[in-house]
Amino acid sequence: MEKGKISSLQMAFMMYPTIVATAILGVPSITAKYAKTDLWLSPIFAALIGFLTVYIAYKLHQIYPKQTVFQFTEKIIGRIPGKIFGFLLLFFYIQNTGLILRAYAEFVVGSFLVRTPISVIMLSMILLCAFIVRGGVEVLGRSAELFVPVFIFPICILIILLIPDFDFKNIFPVLENGLMPPIKGAIIPGGWFSEFFLIIFLLPFLADMKKGMKSGMMTVFAVMMTLIVVNFLVLFVLGSTTPSKNYPLMNVSRYISLANFFEHVESAVMAVWIVGAFVKISVFYYASALGTAQWLNLSDYRPVVWPIGILIVIFSFWSLPNTMDVNRNDTSVFPLQGILMQTIIPLLLLVIAVVRKRNRKGTETSRMD
């Protein structure tokens, strides 16, 4: 079905923007509503979900190295329950790919291309991603390897240019109300960290399988540090007004002014968003197409790429009617849904798989005796 191979570094490059791209724009303000001045602590607690998710995915792959998540689920909990969970997982990924596409288009139209129909933005992105997905995991890995430096560079430039506007007093008081506010603020970004379960679709194609766990864990750490830095950046510039901003990183970028000449660098945030969204949508799209083919027991996933693309666009239009509902979904529905489907249920599957493996070994030992 997929004969391509990627390195563990390419997997890391695929997963890093997949998590960070959408998180750096809206999550700082969402986190600040709960954690206030301690919003920089929330990514540390949220990252624990990421570390756990990577561990679960890697261990499941170790137990069933040559099988997909849809195949080994049927072995763990039975054929019919496995098919039901596989369908729910596919629905989750296809729907959320549509919502990511919608959020991308809403941001682009709302902030820059105001008179451009949102359908044009969405269709052009999904068309580009479809060609990448049809190219296979190697093409996706190389694309991510090419675009990640373009993704990181504008963020570094933003940090350097905003240093004169920093007010370090905004960090105080630290832990005024204890640890609970930053822990509550970690629940929503925890939904983003649960997306690391996507490596279950990439691990079978690693050329250096032994580095899979290390690569995944290092990516979680890199994402955590990026979110901490972005939260500090927003906090030091916007202070107590952070919770009231929809896209605080965009607001922060408007503070940059060097000699009344170098201004209006919102385009840097736009570049980060477009590149990151492209990689993120492509990875979700690939998982949806590959998963659909595996669930249907097809020999190749490429014939379903275009139909899945149409479904993604349909979900992007029909799932949520307006921007307010998109934002409400990001804060109320997706985090809990994501943690349930990508961390809690896989953890239960891993526990059942380990117990069954031990029972099988115990039975074989008793037969030998």
mmCIF file of N, CA and C in Angstrom, residues 26 45 98 168 172 205 221 255 257 265 296 318 330 333:
data_model
loop_
_atom_site.group_PDB
_atom_site.id
_atom_site.type_symbol
_atom_site.label_atom_id
_atom_site.label_comp_id
_atom_site.label_asym_id
_atom_site.label_seq_id
_atom_site.Cartn_x
_atom_site.Cartn_y
_atom_site.Cartn_z
ATOM 1 N N GLY A 26 -4.020 30.780 18.416
ATOM 2 C CA GLY A 26 -5.148 30.996 19.310
ATOM 3 C C GLY A 26 -4.985 30.509 20.728
ATOM 4 N N PHE A 45 2.488 21.280 31.496
ATOM 5 C CA PHE A 45 1.523 20.261 31.923
ATOM 6 C C PHE A 45 0.875 19.587 30.709
ATOM 7 N N GLY A 98 -11.207 18.796 8.074
ATOM 8 C CA GLY A 98 -12.088 19.832 7.545
ATOM 9 C C GLY A 98 -12.118 21.068 8.432
ATOM 10 N N PHE A 168 8.848 42.847 31.351
ATOM 11 C CA PHE A 168 9.038 41.619 32.120
ATOM 12 C C PHE A 168 8.218 41.584 33.407
ATOM 13 N N PHE A 172 4.524 38.768 36.720
ATOM 14 C CA PHE A 172 4.169 38.748 38.142
ATOM 15 C C PHE A 172 2.684 39.073 38.339
ATOM 16 N N PHE A 205 6.759 3.200 8.491
ATOM 17 C CA PHE A 205 7.550 3.576 7.321
ATOM 18 C C PHE A 205 8.899 4.197 7.686
ATOM 19 N N PHE A 221 9.015 17.673 23.163
ATOM 20 C CA PHE A 221 9.783 18.671 23.923
ATOM 21 C C PHE A 221 9.946 19.965 23.115
ATOM 22 N N TYR A 255 3.225 45.413 16.969
ATOM 23 C CA TYR A 255 3.997 46.320 17.832
ATOM 24 C C TYR A 255 5.368 46.626 17.244
ATOM 25 N N SER A 257 8.229 48.095 15.284
ATOM 26 C CA SER A 257 8.489 49.318 14.531
ATOM 27 C C SER A 257 9.944 49.715 14.756
ATOM 28 N N VAL A 265 4.774 43.791 10.019
ATOM 29 C CA VAL A 265 5.384 42.489 9.711
ATOM 30 C C VAL A 265 4.385 41.345 9.955
ATOM 31 N N LEU A 296 -10.974 -0.249 4.702
ATOM 32 C CA LEU A 296 -11.725 -0.922 3.630
ATOM 33 C C LEU A 296 -10.966 -2.107 3.035
ATOM 34 N N TRP A 318 -19.857 22.307 6.352
ATOM 35 C CA TRP A 318 -21.077 21.896 7.038
ATOM 36 C C TRP A 318 -20.933 21.715 8.539
ATOM 37 N N ASP A 330 -12.915 24.750 19.122
ATOM 38 C CA ASP A 330 -11.502 24.643 19.517
ATOM 39 C C ASP A 330 -11.326 24.651 21.035
ATOM 40 N N VAL A 333 -14.938 21.487 22.460
ATOM 41 C CA VAL A 333 -15.170 20.140 21.932
ATOM 42 C C VAL A 333 -13.868 19.416 21.602
#
